[in-house]
Short mmCIF file of C-alpha atoms in Angstrom, two decimals:
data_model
loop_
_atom_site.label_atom_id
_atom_site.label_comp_id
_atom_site.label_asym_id
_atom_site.label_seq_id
_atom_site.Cartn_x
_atom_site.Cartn_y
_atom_site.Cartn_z
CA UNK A 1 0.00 0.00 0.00
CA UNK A 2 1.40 3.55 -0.88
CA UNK A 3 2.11 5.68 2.00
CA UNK A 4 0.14 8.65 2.56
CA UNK A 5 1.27 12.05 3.92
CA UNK A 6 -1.30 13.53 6.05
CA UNK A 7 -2.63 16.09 4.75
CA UNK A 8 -3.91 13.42 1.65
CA UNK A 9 -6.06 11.53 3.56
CA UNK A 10 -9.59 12.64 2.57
CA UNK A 11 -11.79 13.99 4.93
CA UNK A 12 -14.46 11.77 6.25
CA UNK A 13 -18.03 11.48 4.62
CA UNK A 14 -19.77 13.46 7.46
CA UNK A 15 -17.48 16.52 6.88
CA UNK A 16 -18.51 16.86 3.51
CA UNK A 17 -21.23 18.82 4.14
CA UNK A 18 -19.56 20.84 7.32
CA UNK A 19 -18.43 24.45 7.63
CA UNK A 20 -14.85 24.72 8.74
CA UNK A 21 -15.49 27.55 11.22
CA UNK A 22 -18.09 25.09 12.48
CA UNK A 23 -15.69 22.62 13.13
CA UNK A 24 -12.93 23.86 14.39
CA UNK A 25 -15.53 25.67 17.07
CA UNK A 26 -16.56 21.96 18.33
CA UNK A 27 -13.03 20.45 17.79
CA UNK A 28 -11.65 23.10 19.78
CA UNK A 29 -14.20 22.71 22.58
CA UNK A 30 -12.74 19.12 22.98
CA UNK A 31 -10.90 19.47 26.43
CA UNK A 32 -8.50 16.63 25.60
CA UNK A 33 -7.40 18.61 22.10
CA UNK A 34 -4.05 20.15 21.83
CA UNK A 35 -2.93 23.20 20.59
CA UNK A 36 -1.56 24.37 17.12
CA UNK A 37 0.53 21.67 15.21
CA UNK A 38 0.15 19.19 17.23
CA UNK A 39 -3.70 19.75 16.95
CA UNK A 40 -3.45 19.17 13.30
CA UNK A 41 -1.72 16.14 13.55
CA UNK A 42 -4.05 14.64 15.87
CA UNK A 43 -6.95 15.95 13.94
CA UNK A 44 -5.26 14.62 10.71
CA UNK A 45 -5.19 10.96 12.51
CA UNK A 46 -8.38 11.14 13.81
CA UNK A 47 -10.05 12.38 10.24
CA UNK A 48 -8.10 9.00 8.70
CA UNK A 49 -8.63 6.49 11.64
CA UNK A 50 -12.41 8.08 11.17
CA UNK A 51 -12.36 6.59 7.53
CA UNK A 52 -11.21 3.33 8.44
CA UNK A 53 -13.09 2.39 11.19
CA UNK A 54 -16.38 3.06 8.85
CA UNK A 55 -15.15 0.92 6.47
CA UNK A 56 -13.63 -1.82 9.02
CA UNK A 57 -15.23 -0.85 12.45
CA UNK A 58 -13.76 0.18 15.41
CA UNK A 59 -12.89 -3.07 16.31
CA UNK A 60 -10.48 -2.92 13.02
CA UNK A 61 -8.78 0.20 14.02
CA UNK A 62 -4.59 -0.79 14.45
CA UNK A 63 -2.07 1.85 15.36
CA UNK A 64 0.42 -0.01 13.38
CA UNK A 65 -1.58 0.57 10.72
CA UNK A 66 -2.92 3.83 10.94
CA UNK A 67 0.69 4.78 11.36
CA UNK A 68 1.52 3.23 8.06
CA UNK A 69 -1.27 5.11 6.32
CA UNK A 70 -0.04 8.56 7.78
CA UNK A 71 2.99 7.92 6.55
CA UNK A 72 3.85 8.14 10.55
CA UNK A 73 6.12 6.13 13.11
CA UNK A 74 3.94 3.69 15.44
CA UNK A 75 5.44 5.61 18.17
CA UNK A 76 4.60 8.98 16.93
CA UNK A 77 0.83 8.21 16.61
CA UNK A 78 1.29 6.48 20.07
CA UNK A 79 1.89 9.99 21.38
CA UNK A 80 -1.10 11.49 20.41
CA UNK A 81 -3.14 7.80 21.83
CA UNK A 82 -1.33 6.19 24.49
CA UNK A 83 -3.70 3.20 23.69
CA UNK A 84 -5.42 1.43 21.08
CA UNK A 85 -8.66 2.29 23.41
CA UNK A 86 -7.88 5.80 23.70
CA UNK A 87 -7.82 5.89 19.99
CA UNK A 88 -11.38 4.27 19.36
CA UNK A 89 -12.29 6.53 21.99
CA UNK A 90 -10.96 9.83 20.55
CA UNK A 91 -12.34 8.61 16.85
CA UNK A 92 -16.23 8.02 18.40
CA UNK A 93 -16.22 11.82 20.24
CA UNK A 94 -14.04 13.16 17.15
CA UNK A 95 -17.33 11.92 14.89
CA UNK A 96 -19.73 12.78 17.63
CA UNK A 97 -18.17 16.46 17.17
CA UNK A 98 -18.56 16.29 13.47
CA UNK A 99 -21.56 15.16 13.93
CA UNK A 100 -23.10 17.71 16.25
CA UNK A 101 -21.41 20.36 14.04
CA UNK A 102 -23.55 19.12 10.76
CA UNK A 103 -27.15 18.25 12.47
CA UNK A 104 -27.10 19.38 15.61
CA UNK A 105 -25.76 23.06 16.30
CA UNK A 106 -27.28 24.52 13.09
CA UNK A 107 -30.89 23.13 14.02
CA UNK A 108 -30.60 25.58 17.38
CA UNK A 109 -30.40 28.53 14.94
CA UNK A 110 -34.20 27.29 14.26
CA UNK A 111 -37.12 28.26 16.41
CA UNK A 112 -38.31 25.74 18.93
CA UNK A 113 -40.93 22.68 17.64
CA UNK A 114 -40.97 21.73 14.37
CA UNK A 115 -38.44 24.05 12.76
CA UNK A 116 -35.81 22.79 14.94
CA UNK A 117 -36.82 18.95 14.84
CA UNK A 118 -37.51 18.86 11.02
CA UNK A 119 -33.89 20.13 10.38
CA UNK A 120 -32.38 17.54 13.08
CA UNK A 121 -34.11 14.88 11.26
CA UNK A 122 -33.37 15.70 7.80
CA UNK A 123 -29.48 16.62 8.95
CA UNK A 124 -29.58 13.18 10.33
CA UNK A 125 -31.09 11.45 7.25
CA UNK A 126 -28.63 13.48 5.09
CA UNK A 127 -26.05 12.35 7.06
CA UNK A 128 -26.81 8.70 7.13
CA UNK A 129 -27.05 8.86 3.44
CA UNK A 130 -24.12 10.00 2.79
CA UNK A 131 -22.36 7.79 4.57
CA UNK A 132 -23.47 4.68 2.92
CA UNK A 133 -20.49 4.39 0.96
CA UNK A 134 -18.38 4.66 4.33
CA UNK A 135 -20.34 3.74 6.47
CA UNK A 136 -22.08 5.27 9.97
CA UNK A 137 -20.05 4.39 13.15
CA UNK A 138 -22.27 5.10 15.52
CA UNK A 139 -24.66 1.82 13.81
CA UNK A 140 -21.66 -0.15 13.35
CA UNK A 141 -20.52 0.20 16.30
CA UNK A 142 -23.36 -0.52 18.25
CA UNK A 143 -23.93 -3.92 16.83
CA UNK A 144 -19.72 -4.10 17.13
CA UNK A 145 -19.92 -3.10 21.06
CA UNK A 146 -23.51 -3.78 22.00
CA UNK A 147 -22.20 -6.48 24.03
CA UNK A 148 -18.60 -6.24 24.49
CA UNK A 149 -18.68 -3.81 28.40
CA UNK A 150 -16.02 -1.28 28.56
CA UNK A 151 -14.55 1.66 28.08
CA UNK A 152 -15.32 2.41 24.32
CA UNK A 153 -18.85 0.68 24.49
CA UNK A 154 -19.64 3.25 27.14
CA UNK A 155 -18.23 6.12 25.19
CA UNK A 156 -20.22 5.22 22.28
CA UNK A 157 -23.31 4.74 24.62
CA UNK A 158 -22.76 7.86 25.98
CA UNK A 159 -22.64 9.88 22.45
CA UNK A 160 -25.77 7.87 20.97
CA UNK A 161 -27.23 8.86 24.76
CA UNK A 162 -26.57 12.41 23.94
CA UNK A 163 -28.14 12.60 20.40
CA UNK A 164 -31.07 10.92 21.36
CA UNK A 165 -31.55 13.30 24.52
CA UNK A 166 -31.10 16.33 22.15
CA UNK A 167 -33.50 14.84 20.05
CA UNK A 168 -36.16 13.90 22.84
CA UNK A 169 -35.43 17.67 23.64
CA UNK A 170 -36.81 18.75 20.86
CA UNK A 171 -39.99 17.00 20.41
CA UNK A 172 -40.68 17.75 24.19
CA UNK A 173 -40.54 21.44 22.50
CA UNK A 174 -42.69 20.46 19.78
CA UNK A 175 -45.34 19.28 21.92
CA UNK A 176 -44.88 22.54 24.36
CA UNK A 177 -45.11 24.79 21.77
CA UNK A 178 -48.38 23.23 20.49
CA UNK A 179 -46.81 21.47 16.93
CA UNK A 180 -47.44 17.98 18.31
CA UNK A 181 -50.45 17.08 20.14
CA UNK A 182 -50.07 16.45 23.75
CA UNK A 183 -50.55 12.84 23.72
CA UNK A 184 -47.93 12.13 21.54
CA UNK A 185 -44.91 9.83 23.52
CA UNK A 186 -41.47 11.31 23.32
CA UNK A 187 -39.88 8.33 23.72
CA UNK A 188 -42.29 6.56 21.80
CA UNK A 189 -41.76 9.38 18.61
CA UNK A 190 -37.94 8.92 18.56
CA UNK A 191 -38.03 5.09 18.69
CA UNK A 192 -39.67 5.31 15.43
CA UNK A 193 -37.45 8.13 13.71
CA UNK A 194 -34.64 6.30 14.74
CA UNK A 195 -36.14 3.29 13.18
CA UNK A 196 -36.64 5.24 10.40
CA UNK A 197 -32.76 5.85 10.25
CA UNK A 198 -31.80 2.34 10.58
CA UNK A 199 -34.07 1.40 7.64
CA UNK A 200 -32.32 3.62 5.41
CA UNK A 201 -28.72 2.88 6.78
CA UNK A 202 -29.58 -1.32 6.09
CA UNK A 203 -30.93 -1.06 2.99
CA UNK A 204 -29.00 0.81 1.33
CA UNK A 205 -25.60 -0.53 2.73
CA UNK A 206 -26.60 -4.36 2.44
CA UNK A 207 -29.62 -4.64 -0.14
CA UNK A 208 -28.37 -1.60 -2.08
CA UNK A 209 -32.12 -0.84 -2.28
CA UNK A 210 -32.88 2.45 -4.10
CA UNK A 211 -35.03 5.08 -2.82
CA UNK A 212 -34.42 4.41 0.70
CA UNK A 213 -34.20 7.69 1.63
CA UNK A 214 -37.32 8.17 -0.04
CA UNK A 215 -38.91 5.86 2.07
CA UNK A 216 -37.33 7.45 5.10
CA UNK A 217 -38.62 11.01 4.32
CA UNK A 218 -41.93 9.36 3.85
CA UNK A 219 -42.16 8.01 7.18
CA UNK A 220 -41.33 10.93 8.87
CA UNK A 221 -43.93 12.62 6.96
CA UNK A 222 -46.59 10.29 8.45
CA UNK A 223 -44.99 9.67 11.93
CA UNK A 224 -45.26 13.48 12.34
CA UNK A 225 -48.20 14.08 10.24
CA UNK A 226 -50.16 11.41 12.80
CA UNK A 227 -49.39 13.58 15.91
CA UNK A 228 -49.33 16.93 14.72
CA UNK A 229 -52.06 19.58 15.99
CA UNK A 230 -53.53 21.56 12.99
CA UNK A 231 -50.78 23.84 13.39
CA UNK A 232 -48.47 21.49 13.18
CA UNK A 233 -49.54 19.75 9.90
CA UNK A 234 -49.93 23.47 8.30
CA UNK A 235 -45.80 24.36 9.31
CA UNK A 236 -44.93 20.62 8.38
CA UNK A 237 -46.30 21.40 5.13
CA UNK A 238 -44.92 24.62 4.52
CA UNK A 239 -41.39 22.81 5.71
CA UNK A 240 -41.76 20.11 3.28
CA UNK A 241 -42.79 22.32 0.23
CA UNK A 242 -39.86 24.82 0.97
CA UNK A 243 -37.64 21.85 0.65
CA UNK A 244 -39.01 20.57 -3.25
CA UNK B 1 -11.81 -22.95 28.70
CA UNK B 2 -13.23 -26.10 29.59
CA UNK B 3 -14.18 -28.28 27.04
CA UNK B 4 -17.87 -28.74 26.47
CA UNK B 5 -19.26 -31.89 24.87
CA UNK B 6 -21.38 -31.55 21.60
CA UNK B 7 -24.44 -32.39 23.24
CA UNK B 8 -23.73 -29.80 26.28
CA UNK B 9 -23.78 -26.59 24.08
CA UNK B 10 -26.97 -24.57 24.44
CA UNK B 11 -29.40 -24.19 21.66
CA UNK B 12 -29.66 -20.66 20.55
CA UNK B 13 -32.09 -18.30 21.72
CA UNK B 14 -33.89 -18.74 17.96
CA UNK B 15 -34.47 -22.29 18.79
CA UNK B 16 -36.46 -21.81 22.12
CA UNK B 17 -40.30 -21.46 20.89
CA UNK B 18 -39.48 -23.42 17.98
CA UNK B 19 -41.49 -26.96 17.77
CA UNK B 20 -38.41 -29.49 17.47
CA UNK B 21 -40.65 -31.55 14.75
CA UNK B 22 -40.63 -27.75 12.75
CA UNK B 23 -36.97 -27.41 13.02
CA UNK B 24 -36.64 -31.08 12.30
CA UNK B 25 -38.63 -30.75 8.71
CA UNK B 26 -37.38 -27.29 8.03
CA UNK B 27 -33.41 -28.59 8.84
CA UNK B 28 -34.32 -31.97 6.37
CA UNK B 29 -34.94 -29.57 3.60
CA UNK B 30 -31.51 -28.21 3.18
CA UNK B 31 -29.77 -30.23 0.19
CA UNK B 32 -26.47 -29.84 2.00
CA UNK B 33 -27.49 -31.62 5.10
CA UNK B 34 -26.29 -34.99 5.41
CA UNK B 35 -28.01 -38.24 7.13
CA UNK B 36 -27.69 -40.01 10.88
CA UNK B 37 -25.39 -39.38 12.91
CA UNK B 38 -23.05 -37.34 10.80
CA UNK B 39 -26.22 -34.87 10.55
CA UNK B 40 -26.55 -34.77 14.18
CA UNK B 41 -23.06 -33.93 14.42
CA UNK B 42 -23.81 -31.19 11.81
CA UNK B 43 -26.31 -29.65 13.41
CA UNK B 44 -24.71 -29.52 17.24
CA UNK B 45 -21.98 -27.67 15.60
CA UNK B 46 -24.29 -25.09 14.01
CA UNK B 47 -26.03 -24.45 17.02
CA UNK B 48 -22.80 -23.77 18.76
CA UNK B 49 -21.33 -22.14 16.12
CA UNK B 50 -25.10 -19.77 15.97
CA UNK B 51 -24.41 -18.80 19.14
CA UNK B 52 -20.90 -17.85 18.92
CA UNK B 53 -21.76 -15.68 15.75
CA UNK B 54 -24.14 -14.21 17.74
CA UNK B 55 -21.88 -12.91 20.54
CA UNK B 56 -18.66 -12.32 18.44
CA UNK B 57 -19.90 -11.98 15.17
CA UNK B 58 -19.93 -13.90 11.52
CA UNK B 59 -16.41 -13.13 11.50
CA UNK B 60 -15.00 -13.55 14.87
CA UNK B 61 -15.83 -17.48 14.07
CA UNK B 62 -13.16 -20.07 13.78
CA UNK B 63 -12.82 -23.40 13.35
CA UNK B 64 -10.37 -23.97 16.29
CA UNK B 65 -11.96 -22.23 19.00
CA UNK B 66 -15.02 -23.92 17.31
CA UNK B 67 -13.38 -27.69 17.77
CA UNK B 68 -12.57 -26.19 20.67
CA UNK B 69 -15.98 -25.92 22.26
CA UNK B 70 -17.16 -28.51 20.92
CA UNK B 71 -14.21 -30.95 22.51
CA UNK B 72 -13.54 -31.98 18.63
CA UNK B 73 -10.45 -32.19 16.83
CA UNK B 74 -9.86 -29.44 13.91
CA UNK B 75 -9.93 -31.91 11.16
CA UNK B 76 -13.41 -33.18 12.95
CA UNK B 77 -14.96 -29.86 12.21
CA UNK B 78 -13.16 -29.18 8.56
CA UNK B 79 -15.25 -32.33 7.60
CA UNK B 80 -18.47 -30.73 7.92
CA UNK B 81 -17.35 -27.52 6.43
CA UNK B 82 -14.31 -27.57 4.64
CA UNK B 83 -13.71 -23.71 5.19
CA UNK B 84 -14.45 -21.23 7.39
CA UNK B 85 -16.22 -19.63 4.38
CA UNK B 86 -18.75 -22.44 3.68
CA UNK B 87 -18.55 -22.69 7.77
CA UNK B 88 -20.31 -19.10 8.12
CA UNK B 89 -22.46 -19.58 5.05
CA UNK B 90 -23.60 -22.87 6.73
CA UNK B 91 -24.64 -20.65 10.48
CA UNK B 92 -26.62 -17.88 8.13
CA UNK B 93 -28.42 -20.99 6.32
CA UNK B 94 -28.90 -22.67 9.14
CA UNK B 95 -30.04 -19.01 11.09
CA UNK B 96 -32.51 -18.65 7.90
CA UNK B 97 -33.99 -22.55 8.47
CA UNK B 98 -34.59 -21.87 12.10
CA UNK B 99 -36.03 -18.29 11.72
CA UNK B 100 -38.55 -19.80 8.53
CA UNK B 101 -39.54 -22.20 10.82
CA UNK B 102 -40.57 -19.55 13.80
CA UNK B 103 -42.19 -16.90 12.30
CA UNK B 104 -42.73 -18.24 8.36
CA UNK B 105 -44.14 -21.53 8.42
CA UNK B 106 -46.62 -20.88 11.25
CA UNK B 107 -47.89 -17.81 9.47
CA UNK B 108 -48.64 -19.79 6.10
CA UNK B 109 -51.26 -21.43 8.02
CA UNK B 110 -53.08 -18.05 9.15
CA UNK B 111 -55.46 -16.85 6.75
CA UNK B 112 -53.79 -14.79 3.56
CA UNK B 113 -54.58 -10.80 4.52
CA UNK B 114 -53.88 -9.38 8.39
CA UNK B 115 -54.11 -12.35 10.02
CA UNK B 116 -50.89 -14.01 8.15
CA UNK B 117 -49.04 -10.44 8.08
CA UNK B 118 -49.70 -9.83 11.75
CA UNK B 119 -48.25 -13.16 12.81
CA UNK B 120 -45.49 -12.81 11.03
CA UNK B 121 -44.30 -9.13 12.19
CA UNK B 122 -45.57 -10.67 15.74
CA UNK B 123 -43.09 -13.59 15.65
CA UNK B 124 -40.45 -11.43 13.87
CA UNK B 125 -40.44 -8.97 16.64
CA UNK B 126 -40.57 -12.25 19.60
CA UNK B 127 -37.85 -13.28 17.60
CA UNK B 128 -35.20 -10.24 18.08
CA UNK B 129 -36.92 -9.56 21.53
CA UNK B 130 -35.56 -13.18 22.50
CA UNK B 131 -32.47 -12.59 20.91
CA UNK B 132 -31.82 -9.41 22.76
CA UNK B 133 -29.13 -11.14 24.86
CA UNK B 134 -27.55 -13.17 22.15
CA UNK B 135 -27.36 -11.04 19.20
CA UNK B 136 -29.32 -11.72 15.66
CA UNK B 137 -26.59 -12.67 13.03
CA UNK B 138 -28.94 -10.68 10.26
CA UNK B 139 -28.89 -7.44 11.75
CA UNK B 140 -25.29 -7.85 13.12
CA UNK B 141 -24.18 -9.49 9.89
CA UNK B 142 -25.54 -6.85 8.00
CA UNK B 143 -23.45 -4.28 9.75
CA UNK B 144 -19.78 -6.99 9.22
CA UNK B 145 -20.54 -8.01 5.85
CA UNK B 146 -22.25 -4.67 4.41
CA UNK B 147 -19.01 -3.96 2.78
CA UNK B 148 -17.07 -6.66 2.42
CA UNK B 149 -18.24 -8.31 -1.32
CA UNK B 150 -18.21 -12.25 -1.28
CA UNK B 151 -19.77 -15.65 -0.96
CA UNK B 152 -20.43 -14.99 2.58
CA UNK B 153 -22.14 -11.50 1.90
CA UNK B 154 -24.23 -12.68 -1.28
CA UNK B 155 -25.96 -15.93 1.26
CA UNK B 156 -26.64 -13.18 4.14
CA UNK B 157 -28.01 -10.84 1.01
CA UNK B 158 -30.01 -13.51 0.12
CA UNK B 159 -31.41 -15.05 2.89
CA UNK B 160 -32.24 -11.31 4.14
CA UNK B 161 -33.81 -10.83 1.03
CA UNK B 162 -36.08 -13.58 1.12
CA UNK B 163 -37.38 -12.54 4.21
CA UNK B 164 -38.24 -9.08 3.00
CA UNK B 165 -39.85 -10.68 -0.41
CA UNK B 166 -42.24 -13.40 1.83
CA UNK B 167 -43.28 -9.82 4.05
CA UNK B 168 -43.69 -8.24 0.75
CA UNK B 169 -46.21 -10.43 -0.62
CA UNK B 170 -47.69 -11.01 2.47
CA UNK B 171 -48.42 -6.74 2.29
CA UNK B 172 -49.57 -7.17 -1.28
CA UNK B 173 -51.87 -10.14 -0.31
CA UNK B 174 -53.32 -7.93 2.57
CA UNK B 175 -53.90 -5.41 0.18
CA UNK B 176 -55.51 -7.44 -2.41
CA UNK B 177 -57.78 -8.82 0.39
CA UNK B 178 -59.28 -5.31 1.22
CA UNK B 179 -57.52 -5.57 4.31
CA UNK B 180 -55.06 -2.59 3.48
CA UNK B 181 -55.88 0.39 1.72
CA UNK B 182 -55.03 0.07 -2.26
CA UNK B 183 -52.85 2.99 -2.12
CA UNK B 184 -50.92 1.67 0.42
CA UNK B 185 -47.17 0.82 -0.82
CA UNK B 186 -46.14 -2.53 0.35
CA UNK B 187 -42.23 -1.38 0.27
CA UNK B 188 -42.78 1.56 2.14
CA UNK B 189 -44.62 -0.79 4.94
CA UNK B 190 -41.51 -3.22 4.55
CA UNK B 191 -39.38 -0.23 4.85
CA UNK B 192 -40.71 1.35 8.24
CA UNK B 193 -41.75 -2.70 9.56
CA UNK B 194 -38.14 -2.78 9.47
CA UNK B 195 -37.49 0.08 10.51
CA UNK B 196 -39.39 -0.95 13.97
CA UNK B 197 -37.35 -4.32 14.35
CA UNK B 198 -33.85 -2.52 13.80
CA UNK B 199 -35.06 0.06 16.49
CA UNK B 200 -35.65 -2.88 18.55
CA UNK B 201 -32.75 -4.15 18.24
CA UNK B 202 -30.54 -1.15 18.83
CA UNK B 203 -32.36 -0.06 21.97
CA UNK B 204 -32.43 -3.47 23.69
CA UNK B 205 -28.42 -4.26 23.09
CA UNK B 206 -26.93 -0.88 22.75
CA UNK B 207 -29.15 1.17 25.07
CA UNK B 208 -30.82 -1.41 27.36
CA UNK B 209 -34.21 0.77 27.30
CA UNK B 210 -37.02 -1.01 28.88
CA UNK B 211 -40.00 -1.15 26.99
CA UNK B 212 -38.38 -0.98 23.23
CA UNK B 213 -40.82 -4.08 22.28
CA UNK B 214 -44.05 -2.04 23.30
CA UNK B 215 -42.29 1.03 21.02
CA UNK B 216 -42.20 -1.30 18.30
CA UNK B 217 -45.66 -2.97 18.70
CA UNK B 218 -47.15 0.49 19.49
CA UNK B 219 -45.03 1.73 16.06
CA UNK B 220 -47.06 -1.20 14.38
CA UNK B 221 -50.38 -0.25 15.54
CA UNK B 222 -50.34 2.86 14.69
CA UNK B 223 -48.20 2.28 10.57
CA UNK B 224 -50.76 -0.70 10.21
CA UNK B 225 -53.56 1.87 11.42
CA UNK B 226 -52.99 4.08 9.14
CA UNK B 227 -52.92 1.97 5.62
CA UNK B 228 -56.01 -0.49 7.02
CA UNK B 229 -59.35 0.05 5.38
CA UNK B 230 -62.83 -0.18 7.93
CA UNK B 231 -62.81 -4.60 7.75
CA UNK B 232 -59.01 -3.79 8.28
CA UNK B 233 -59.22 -1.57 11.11
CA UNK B 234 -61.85 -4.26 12.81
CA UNK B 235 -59.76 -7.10 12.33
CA UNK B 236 -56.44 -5.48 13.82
CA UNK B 237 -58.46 -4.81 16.85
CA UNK B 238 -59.53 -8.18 17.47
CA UNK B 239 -56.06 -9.60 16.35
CA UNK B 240 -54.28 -7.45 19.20
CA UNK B 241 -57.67 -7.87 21.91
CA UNK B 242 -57.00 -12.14 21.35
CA UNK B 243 -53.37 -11.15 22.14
CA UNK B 244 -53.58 -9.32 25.10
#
């Protein structure tokens, strides 16, 4: 395999669609992040060991060879991870960063209810289709770590934790601010987005069906279409058409 | 690791509400099965073989740890399967027999329409609920083998696929027999059935949230709900009042 310098290993699919001001703001919020070169170096690392554990999981991930792919010593990537488990860790909170950055920090620009959730669902579902060719590590790795206790399962627990709290934050809002009826479950609303995700993440990785997206977008459609109040369905409406 | 006789490994969790005379018939089928005792042999090793796929994945199996466990020599176990290729290929066909014989078979005898298409999302759903502790080698196999093109990926493809296409025409069926509306799509239902077990699935192993099977039965409800005509609407309300 050809060496690599760093700066030519491409950027991860979920920074495609990612403003660098945005990320450097959450990568620079990271408490465990260095400072100037050394910051790029790590970031560099992290941006390639990204890419390979979405193509080979988490579980995959090898100093040795990252090393060999950065065109770095083993022991110079061992001083930015003193451990093969402080690597997967750092990769999972340096996607859950990039993550946050592309569907989670623009939705707060949005005003609370639907606004807010329709763009963290559609960032999601963007997302998640764009990484079909590389592959979403939060889904791999929860079937790679569901049942393996430790350190990075918990890490990756606690990221997943975090989305889904943002996201039960915001239809909690929805249903304050009178865009979903009152009886509609939380919990029970985001079990079925999330399904939604899934869906499109399986199909389209394994069956290579086409259109799942299409199907996704569909379901949300209903799912919130079921328990919005008249309001609701009238903003959902005018959220869907500005999108066409 | 002590070593376990054949007979002492523990069925997998897929086999527990399965009628032995149903796995029996379902297990005769399969062309590559041989007779007496050498099938017996056969089929202890795919159970324990099941369940290790289940815990460490497709590919984490191996024919020596596999021996292993079984207190077999090596060469015992490369007569069954002569690689650990055909060896995984054999634990997804064997995964697919067991699984047909749980929640297909029984549902060919309900009447074509709801009745057969709620039995078999019902038993689908039992199905990943029981395998909640053990892993289900579709949805975990899906996440290994999504990328990695080969014999192994092409029999989890197709068994996968043959599972959506017997839930496909069992959606078309209940929409021919005026139990689902006509403009209901029958891969959108697939899409967000799926969509429900996945969610399942990730929730019970990843997150350990109570009450993910009442999500996903509520989630059905409320999808099948929606598409059922008036007869369709009365039936799915006696189907889930005989259940409870």
């Amino acid at each position: 395999m050809p060496r690599k310098s760093a700066s030519a290993a491409p950027a991860p699919a979920i920074m495609e669609a990612l403003p660098r001001t945005a990320a450097a703001v959450v990568l620079g919020a990271d408490p465990a992040e260095p400072q100037g070169k050394g910051r790029q170096t790590r970031r560099a690392i992290l941006d390639c060991a990204l890419q390979m554990a979405g193509r080979i999981g988490l579980e995959g991930l090898s100093i040795g060879v990252l090393a060999d792919r950065m065109g770095m010593s083993k022991s110079g990537v061992f001083a930015h991870f003193g451990s093969r488990e402080e690597l997967q860790i750092s990769v999972i909170r340096h996607y859950h960063a990039l993550f946050e950055a592309g569907a989670f920090y623009p939705a707060l620009e949005q005003p609370r209810g639907l606004p807010r959730l329709h763009m963290m669902f559609g960032r999601w579902l963007a997302q998640v289709s764009r990484e079909v060719e590389t592959g979403c590590i939060y889904i791999s790795g929860a079937v790679e770590f569901d049942d393996r206790p430790g350190p990075v399962r918990d890490a990756l627990v606690h990221m997943v934790q975090t989305w889904h709290d943002a996201l039960l934050r915001a239809v909690r809002q929805t249903i304050e601010v009178g865009h979903l009826r009152a009886d509609a479950q939380p919990e029970q609303l985001l079990f079925e987005l999330h399904g939604l995700i899934l869906a499109l993440h399986h199909d389209a990785r394994l069956l290579r069906v086409p259109g799942s997206a299409q199907f996704a977008r569909q379901g949300y459609r209903r799912l919130i279409g079921h328990y919005a109040t008249p309001a609701g369905q009238k903003l959902l409406q005018a959220l869907l058409d500005a999108a066409d």
